[in-house]
mmCIF file of C-alpha atoms in Angstrom:
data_model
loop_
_atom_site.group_PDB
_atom_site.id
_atom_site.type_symbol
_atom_site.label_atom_id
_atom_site.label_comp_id
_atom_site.label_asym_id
_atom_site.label_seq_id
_atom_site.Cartn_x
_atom_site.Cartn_y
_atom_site.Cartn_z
ATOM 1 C CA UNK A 508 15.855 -29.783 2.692
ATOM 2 C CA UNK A 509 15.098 -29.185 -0.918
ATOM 3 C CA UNK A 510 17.121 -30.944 -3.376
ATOM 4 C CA UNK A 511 17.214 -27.341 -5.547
ATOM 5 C CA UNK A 512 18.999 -25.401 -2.760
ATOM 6 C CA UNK A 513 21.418 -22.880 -3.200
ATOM 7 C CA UNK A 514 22.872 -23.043 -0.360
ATOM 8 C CA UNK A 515 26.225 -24.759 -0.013
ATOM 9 C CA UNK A 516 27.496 -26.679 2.611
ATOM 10 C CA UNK A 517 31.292 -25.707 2.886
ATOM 11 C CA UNK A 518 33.788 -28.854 2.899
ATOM 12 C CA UNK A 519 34.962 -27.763 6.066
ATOM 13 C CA UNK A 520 31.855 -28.053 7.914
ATOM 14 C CA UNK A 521 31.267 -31.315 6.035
ATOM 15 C CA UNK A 522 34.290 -32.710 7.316
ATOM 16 C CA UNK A 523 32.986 -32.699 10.823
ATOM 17 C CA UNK A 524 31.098 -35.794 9.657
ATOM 18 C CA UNK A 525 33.968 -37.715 7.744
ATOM 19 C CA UNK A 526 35.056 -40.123 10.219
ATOM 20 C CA UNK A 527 39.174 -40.175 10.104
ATOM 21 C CA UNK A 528 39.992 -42.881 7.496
ATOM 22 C CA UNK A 529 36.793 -42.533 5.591
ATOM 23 C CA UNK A 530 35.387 -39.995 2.781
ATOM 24 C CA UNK A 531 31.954 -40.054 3.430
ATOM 25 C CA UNK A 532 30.017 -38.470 5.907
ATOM 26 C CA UNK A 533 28.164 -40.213 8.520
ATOM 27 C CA UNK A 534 24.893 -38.301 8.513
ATOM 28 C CA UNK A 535 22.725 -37.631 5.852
ATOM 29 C CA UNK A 536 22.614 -34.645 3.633
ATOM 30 C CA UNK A 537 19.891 -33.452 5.346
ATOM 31 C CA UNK A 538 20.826 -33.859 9.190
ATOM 32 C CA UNK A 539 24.482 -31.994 7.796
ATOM 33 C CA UNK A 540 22.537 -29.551 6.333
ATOM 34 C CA UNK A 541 20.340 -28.559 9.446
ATOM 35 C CA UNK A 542 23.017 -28.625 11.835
ATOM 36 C CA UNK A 543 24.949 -25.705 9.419
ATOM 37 C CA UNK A 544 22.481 -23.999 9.508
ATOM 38 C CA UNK A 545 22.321 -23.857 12.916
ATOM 39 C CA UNK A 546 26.383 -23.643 13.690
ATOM 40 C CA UNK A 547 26.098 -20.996 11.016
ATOM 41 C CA UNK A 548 23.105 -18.847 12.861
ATOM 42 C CA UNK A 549 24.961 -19.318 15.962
ATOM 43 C CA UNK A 550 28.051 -17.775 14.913
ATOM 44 C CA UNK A 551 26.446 -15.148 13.341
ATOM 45 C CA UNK A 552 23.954 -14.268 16.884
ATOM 46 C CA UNK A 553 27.657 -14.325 18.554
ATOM 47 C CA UNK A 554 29.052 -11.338 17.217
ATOM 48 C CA UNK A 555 27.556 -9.002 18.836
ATOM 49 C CA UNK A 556 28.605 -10.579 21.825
ATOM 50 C CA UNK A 557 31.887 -11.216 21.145
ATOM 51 C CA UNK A 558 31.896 -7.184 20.228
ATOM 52 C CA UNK A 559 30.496 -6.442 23.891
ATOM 53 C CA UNK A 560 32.837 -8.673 25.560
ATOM 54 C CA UNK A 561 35.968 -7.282 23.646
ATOM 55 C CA UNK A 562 34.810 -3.892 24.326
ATOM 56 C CA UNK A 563 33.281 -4.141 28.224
ATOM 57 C CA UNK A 564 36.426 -5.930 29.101
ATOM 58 C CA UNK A 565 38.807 -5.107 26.989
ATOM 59 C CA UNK A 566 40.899 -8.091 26.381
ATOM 60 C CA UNK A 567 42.357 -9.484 23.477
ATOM 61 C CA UNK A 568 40.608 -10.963 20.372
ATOM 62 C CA UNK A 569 42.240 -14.224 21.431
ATOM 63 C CA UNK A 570 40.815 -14.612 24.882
ATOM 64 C CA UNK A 571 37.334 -13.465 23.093
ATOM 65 C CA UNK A 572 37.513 -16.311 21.299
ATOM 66 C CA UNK A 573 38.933 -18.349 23.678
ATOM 67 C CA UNK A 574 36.051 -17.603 26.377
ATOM 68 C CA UNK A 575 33.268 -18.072 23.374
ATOM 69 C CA UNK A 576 35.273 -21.444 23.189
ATOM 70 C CA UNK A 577 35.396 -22.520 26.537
ATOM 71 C CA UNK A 578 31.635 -21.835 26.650
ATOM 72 C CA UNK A 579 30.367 -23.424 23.562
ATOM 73 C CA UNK A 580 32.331 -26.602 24.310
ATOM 74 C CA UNK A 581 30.336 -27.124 27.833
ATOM 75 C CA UNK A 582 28.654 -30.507 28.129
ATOM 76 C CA UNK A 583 25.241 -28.761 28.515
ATOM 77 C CA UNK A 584 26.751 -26.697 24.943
ATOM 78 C CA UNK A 585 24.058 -27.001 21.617
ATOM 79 C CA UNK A 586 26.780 -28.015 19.594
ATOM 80 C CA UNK A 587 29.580 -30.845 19.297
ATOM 81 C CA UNK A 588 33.072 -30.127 20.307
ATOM 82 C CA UNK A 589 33.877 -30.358 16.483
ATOM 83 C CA UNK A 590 31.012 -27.795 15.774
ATOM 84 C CA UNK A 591 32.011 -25.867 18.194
ATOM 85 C CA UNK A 592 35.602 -24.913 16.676
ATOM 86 C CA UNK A 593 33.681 -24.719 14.046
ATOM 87 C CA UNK A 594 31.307 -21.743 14.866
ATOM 88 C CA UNK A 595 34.668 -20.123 16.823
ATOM 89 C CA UNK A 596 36.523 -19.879 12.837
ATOM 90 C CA UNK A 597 33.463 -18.471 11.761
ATOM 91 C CA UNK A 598 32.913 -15.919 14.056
ATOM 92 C CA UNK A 599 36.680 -14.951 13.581
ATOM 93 C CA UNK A 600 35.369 -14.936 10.038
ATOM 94 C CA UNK A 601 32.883 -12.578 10.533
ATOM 95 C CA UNK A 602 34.555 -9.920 12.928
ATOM 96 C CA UNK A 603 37.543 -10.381 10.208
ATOM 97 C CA UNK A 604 39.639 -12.001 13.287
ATOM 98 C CA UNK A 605 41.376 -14.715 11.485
ATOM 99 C CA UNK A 606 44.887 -13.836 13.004
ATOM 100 C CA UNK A 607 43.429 -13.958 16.433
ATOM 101 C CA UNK A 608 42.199 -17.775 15.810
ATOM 102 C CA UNK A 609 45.608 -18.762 14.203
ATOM 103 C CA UNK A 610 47.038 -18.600 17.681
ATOM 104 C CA UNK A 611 44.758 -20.506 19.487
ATOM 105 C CA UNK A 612 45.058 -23.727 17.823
ATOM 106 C CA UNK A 613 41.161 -23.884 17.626
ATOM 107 C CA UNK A 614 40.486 -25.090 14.387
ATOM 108 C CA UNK A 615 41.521 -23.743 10.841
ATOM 109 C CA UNK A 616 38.819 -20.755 10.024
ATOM 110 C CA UNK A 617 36.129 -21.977 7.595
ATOM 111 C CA UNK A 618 36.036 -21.951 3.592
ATOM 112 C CA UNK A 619 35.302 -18.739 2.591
ATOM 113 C CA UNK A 620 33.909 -17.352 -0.543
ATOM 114 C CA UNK A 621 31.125 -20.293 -0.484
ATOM 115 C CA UNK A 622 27.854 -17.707 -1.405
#
């Protein structure tokens, strides 16, 4: 990663990598940096499908986000279990579902306003 990046990594997504009792990260900058940008992409590729699964089954935001859940936190998943809670309060970001992820006890949605 280039040190004159613009883009910032939001505290919440560095916390993943604070062990508890501690205040620095346990991965480099860089190795934080690549995975947001991956939990990031992935949340963004999921809305569509989150939108098609809403809409072909028509079930609640909650259980949308609950199945997206359930399936990123697989043990053959691309992502952490932290990461994956992670990219869940994203995508409620993005499809402006925050009050659908405050009742599933998920993880708190992301820090927004960070562009």
């Amino acid at each position: 990663m280039a040190d004159d990046s613009q883009l910032l990594i939001p505290p919440s997504f560095v916390a993943l990598f604070v062990p508890p009792g501690r205040v620095k990260p346990s991965a480099s900058r860089d190795a934080i940096f690549e995975r947001y940008e991956f939990c990031e992409d992935l949340s963004a590729v999921l809305v569509e499908q989150a939108g098609n699964v809403r809409h072909e089954l028509g079930i609640a935001e909650e259980d949308v986000l609950e199945r997206i859940h359930r399936g990123l936190v697989e043990p053959t998943a691309p992502v952490t279990e932290a990461e994956a809670g992670w990219v869940v309060g994203r995508l409620a970001e993005h499809l402006g579902w925050q009050q659908a992820l405050a009742s599933l006890a998920i993880v708190a949605p992301p820090d927004t306003g960070r562009r």
